[in-house]
PDB file of C-alpha atoms in Angstrom:
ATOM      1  CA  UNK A   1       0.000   0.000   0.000  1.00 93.00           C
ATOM      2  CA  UNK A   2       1.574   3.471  -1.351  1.00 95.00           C
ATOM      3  CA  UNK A   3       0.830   6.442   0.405  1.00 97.00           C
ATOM      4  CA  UNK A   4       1.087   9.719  -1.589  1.00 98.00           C
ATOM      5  CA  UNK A   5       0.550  13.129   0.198  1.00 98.00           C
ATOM      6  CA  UNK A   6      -0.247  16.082  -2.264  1.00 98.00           C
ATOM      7  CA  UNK A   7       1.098  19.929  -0.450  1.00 98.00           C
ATOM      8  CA  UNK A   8      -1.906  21.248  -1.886  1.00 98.00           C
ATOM      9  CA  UNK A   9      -3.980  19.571   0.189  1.00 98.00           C
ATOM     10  CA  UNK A  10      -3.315  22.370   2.670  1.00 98.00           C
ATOM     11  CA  UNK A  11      -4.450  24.957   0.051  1.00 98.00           C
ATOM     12  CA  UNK A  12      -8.176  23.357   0.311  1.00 98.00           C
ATOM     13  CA  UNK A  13      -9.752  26.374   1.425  1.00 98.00           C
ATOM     14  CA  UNK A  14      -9.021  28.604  -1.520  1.00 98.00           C
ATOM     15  CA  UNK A  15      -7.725  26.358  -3.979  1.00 98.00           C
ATOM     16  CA  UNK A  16     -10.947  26.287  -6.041  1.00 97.00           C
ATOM     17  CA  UNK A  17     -10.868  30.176  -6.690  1.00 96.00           C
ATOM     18  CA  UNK A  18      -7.804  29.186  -9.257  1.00 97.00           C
ATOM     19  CA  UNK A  19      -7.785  25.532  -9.674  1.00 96.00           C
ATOM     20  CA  UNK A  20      -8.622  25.999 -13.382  1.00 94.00           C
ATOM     21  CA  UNK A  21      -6.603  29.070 -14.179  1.00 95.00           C
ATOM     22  CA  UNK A  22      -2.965  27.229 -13.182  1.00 95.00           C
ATOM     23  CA  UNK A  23      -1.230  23.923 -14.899  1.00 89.00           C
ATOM     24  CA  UNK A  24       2.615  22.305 -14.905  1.00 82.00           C
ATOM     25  CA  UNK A  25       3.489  25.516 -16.961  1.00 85.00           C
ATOM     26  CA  UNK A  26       1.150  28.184 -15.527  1.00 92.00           C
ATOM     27  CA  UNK A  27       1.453  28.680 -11.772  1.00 95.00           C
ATOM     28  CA  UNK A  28      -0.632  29.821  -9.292  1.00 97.00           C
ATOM     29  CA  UNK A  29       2.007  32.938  -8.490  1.00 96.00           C
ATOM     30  CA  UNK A  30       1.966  33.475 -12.103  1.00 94.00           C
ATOM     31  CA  UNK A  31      -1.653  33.909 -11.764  1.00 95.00           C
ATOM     32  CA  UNK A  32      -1.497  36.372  -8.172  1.00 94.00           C
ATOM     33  CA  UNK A  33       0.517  38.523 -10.051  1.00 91.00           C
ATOM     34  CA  UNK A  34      -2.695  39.444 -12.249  1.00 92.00           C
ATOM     35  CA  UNK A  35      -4.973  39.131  -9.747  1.00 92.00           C
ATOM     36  CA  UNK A  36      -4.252  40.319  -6.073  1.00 90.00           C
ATOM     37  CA  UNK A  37      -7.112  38.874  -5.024  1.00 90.00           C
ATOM     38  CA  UNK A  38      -5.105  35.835  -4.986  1.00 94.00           C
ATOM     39  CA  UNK A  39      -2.084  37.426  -3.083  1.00 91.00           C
ATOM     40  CA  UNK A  40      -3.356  36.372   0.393  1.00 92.00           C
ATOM     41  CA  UNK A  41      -4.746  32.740  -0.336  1.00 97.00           C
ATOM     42  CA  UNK A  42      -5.214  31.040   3.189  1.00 97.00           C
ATOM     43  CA  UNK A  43      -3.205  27.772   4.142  1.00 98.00           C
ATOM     44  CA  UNK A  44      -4.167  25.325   6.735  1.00 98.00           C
ATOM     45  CA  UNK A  45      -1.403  25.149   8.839  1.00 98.00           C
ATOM     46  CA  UNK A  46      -3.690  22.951  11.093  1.00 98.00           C
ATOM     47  CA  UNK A  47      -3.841  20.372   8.576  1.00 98.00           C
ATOM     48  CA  UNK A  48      -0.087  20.982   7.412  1.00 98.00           C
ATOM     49  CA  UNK A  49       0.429  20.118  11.291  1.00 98.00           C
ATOM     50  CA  UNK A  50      -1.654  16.939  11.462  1.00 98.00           C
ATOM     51  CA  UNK A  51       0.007  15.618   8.419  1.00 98.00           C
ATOM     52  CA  UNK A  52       3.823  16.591   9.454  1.00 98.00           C
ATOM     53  CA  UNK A  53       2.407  14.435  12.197  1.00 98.00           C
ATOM     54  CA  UNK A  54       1.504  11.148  10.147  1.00 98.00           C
ATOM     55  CA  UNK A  55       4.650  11.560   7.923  1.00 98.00           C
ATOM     56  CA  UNK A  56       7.166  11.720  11.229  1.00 98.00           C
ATOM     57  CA  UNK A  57       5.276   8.279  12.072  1.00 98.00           C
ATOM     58  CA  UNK A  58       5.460   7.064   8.774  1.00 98.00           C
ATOM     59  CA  UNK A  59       9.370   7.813   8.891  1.00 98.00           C
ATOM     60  CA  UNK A  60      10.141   5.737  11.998  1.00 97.00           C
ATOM     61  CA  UNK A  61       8.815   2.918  10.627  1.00 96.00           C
ATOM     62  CA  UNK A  62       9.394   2.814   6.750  1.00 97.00           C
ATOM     63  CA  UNK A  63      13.240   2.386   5.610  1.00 97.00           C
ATOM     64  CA  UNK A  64      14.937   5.274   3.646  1.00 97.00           C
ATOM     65  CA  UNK A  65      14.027   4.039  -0.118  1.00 94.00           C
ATOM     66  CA  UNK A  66      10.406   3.215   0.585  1.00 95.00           C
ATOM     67  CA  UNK A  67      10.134   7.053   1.392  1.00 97.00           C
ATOM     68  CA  UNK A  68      10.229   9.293  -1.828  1.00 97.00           C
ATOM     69  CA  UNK A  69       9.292  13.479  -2.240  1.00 98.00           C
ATOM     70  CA  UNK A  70       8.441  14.325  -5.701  1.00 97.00           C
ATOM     71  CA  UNK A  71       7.928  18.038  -8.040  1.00 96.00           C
ATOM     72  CA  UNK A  72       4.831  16.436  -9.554  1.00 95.00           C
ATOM     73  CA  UNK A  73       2.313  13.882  -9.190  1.00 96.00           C
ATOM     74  CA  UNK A  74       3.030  11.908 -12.458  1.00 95.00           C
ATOM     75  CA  UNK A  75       6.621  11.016 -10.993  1.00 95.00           C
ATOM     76  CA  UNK A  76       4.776   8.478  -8.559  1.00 95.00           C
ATOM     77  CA  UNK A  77       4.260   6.263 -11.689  1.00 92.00           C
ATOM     78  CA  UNK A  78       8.062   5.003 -11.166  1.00 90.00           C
ATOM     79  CA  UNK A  79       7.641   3.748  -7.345  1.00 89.00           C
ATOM     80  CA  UNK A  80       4.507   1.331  -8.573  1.00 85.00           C
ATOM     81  CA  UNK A  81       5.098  -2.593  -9.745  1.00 70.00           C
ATOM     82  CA  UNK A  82       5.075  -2.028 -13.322  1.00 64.00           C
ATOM     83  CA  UNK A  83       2.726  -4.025 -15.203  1.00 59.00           C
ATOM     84  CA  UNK A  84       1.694  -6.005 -11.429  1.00 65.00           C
ATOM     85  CA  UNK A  85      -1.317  -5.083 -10.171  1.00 65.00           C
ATOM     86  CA  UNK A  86      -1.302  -5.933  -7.026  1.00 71.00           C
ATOM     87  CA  UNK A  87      -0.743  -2.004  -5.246  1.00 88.00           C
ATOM     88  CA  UNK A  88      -3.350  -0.207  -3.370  1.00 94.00           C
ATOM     89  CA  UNK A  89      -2.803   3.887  -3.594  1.00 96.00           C
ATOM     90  CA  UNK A  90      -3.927   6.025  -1.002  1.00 98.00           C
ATOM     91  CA  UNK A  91      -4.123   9.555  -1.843  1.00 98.00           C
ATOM     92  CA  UNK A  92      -4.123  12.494   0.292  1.00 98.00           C
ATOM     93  CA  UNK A  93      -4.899  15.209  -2.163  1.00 98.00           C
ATOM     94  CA  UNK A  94      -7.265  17.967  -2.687  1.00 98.00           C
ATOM     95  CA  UNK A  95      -7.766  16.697  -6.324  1.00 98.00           C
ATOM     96  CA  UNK A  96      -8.857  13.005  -7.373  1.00 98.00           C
ATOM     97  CA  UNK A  97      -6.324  12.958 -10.018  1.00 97.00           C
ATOM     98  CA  UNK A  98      -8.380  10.187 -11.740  1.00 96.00           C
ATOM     99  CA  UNK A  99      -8.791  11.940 -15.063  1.00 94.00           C
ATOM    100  CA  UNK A 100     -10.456  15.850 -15.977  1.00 91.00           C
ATOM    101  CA  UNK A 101     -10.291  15.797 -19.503  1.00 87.00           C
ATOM    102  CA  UNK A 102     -12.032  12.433 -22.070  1.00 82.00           C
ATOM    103  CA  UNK A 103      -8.909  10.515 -23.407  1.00 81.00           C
ATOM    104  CA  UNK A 104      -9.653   7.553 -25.562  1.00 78.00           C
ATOM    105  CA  UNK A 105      -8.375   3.906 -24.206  1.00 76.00           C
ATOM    106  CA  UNK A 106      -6.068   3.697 -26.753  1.00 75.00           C
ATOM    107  CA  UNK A 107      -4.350   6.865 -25.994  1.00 78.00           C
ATOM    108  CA  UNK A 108      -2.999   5.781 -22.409  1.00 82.00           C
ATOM    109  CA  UNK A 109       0.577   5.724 -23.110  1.00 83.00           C
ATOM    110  CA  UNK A 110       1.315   8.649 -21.710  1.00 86.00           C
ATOM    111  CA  UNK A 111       0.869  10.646 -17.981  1.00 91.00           C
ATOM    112  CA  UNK A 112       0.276  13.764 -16.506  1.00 91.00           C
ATOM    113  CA  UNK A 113      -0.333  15.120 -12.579  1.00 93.00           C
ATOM    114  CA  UNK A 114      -4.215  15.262 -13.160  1.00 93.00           C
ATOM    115  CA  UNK A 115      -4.589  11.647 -14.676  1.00 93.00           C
ATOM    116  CA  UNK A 116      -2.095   9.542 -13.272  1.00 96.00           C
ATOM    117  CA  UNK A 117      -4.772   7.390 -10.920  1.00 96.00           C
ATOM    118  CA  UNK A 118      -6.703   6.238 -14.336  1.00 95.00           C
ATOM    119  CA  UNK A 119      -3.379   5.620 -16.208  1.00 93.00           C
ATOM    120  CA  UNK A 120      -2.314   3.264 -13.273  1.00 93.00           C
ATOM    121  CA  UNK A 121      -5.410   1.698 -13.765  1.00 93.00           C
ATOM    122  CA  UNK A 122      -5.227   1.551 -17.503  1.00 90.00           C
ATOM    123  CA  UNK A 123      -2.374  -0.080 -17.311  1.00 88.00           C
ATOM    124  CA  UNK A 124      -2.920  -2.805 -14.608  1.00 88.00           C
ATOM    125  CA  UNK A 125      -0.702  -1.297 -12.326  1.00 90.00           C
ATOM    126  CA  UNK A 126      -3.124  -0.815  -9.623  1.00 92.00           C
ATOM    127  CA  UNK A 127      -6.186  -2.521  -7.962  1.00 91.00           C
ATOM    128  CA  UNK A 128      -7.511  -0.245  -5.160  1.00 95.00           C
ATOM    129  CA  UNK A 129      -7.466   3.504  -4.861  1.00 97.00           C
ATOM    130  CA  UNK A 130      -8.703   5.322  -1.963  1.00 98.00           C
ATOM    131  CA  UNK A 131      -9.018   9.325  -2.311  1.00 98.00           C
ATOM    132  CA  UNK A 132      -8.816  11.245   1.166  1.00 98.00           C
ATOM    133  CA  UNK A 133      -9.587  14.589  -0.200  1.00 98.00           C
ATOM    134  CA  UNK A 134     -11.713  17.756   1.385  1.00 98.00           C
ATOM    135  CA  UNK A 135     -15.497  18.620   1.647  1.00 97.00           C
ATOM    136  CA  UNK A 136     -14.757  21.113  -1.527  1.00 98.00           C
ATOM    137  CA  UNK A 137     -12.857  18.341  -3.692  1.00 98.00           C
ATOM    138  CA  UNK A 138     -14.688  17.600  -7.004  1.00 96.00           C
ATOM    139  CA  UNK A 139     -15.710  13.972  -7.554  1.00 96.00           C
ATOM    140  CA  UNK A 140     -15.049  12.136 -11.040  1.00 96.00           C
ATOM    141  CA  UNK A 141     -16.896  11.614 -13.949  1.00 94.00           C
ATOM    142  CA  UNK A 142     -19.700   9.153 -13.042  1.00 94.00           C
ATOM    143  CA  UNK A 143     -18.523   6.408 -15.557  1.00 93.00           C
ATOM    144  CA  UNK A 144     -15.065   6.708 -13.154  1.00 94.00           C
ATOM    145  CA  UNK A 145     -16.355   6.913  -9.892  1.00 96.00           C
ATOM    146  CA  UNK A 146     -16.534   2.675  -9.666  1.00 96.00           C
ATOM    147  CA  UNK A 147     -12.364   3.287  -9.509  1.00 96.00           C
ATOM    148  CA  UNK A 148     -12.571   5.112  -6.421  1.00 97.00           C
ATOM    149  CA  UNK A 149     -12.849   2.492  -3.503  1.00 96.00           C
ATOM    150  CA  UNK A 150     -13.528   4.948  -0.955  1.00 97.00           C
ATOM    151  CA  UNK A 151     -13.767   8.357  -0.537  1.00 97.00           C
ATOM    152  CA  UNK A 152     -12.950  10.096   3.099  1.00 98.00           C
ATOM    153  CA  UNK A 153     -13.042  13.562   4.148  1.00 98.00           C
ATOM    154  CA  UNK A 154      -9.768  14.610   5.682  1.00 98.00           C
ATOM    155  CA  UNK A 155     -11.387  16.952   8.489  1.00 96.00           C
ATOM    156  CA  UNK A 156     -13.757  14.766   9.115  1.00 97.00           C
ATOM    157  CA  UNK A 157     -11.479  11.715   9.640  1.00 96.00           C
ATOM    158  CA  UNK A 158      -8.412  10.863  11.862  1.00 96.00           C
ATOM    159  CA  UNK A 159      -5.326   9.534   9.607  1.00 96.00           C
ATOM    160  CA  UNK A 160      -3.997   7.421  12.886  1.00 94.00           C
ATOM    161  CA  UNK A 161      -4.881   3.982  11.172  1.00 94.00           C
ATOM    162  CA  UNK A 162      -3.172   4.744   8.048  1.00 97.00           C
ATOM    163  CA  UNK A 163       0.323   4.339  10.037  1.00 97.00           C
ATOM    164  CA  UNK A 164       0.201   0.411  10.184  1.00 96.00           C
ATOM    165  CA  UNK A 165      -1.105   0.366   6.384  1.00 95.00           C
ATOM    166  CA  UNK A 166       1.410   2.007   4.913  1.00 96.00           C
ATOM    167  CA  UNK A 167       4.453   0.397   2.988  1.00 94.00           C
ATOM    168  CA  UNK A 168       5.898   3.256   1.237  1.00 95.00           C
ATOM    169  CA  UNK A 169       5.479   7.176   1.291  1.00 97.00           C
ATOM    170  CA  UNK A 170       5.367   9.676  -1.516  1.00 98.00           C
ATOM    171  CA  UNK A 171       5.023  13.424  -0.602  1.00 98.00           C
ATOM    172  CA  UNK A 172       4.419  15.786  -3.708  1.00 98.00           C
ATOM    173  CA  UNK A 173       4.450  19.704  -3.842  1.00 98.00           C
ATOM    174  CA  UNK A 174       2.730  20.784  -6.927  1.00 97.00           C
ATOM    175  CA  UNK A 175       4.074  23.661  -6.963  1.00 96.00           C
ATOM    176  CA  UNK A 176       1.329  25.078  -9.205  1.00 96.00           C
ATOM    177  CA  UNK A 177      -1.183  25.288  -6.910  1.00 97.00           C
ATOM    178  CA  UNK A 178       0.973  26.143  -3.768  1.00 98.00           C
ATOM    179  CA  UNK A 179       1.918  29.738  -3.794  1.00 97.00           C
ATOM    180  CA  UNK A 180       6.002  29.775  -3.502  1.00 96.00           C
ATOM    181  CA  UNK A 181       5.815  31.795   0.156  1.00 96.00           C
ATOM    182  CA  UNK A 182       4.497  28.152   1.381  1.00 98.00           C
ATOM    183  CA  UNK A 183       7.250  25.923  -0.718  1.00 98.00           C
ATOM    184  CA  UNK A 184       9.666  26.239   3.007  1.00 98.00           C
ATOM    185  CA  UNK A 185       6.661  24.404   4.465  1.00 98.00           C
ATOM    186  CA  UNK A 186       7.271  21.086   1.907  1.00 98.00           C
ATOM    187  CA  UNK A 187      11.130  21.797   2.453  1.00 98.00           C
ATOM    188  CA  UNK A 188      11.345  21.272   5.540  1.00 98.00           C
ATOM    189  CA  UNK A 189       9.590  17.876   5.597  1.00 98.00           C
ATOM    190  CA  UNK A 190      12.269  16.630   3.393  1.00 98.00           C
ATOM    191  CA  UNK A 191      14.818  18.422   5.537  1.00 98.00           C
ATOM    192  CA  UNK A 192      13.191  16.749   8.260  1.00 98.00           C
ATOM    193  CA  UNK A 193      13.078  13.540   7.523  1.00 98.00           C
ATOM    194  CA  UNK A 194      16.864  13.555   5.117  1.00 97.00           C
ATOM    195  CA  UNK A 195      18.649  13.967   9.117  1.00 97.00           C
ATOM    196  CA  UNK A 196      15.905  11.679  10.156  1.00 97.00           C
ATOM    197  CA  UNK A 197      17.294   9.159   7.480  1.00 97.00           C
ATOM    198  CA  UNK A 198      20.647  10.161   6.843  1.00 97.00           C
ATOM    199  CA  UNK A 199      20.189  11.549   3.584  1.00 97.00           C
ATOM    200  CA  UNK A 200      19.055  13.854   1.251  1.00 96.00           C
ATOM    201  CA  UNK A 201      15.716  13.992  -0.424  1.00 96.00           C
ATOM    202  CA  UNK A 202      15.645  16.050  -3.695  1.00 91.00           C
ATOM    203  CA  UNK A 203      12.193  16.407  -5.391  1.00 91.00           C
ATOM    204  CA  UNK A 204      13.161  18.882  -8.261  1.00 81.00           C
TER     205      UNK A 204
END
């Protein structure tokens, strides 16, 4: 069972007033510079505590290669049995990441951060998927929603069990939809947990 945490999780407040407006190549401080509005987004540094909480747990017990931090969601792909599908994905994550825009099934051969749970799935690499997202996180398309086996409210549910489940860790920024003022927040998880391990994580 692979854990993956998404940053923007902690952005779940306000991260619908730009969601659609930023991608890979168009970030959200991009955006703020056009719009002030979106100079003063609000972060949940109660959250960002509860989770720096599960991932110090998750670090005493997991060994230094089962624990990964990554620039974008797609670069989980790498940390999954290829072509086995025998891996349950647990994803912390504003976003369902299942798919947001129609691609054919003959066009899976490639992935991005907003469709990588349905190209694991396409391609057998995955059997269960469990989506802990926020009361403002969109669902899928009906015709994907049988993919999701369960669907949890973050605030509304404690993350304690998930210790003894876990088998290996990935923590992602997406930096596009976590203003730049916030990126020391992600940093110093890795930070954390590199002395923790005796090395250094690098995600970019």
């Amino acid at each position: 069972t692979i854990l993956s945490i998404d940053f923007d999780i902690c952005m779940w407040r306000d991260i619908e007033l730009y969601n659609t407006m930023v991608n890979s190549y168009r970030l959200i401080d991009d955006i703020a510079e056009k719009y002030p509005a979106l100079q003063n987004l609000r972060f949940d540094a109660t959250l960002y505590n509860r989770l720096t909480s599960l991932i110090m747990k998750l670090a005493r017990k997991l060994p230094v290669n089962k624990i990964h931090f990554i620039n974008t969601h797609e670069d989980i792909v790498p940390f999954l049995n290829n072509g086995k599908k025998d891996n349950k994905v647990i994803n912390i994550d504003h976003h369902h990441d299942i798919c947001y825009h129609p691609i054919a099934d003959d066009k899976w051969d490639s992935v991005g951060c907003g469709n990588w749970v349905k190209y694991l799935f396409m391609n057998n690499m995955i059997d269960k998927y469990v989506h802990i997202g926020d009361k403002l996180s969109a669902m899928p398309f009906p015709e994907d929603q049988h993919l999701v086996t369960e669907f949890l409210d973050i605030n509304e549910n404690s993350l304690d069990h998930l210790v003894d489940e876990i088998d290996e860790l990935c923590i992602c920024l997406s930096p596009a939809w976590v203003p730049s003022q916030y990126h020391g927040l992600f940093e110093a998880w890795a930070t954390a947990l590199g002395v923790m391990k005796n090395t250094k994580y690098k995600y970019k």
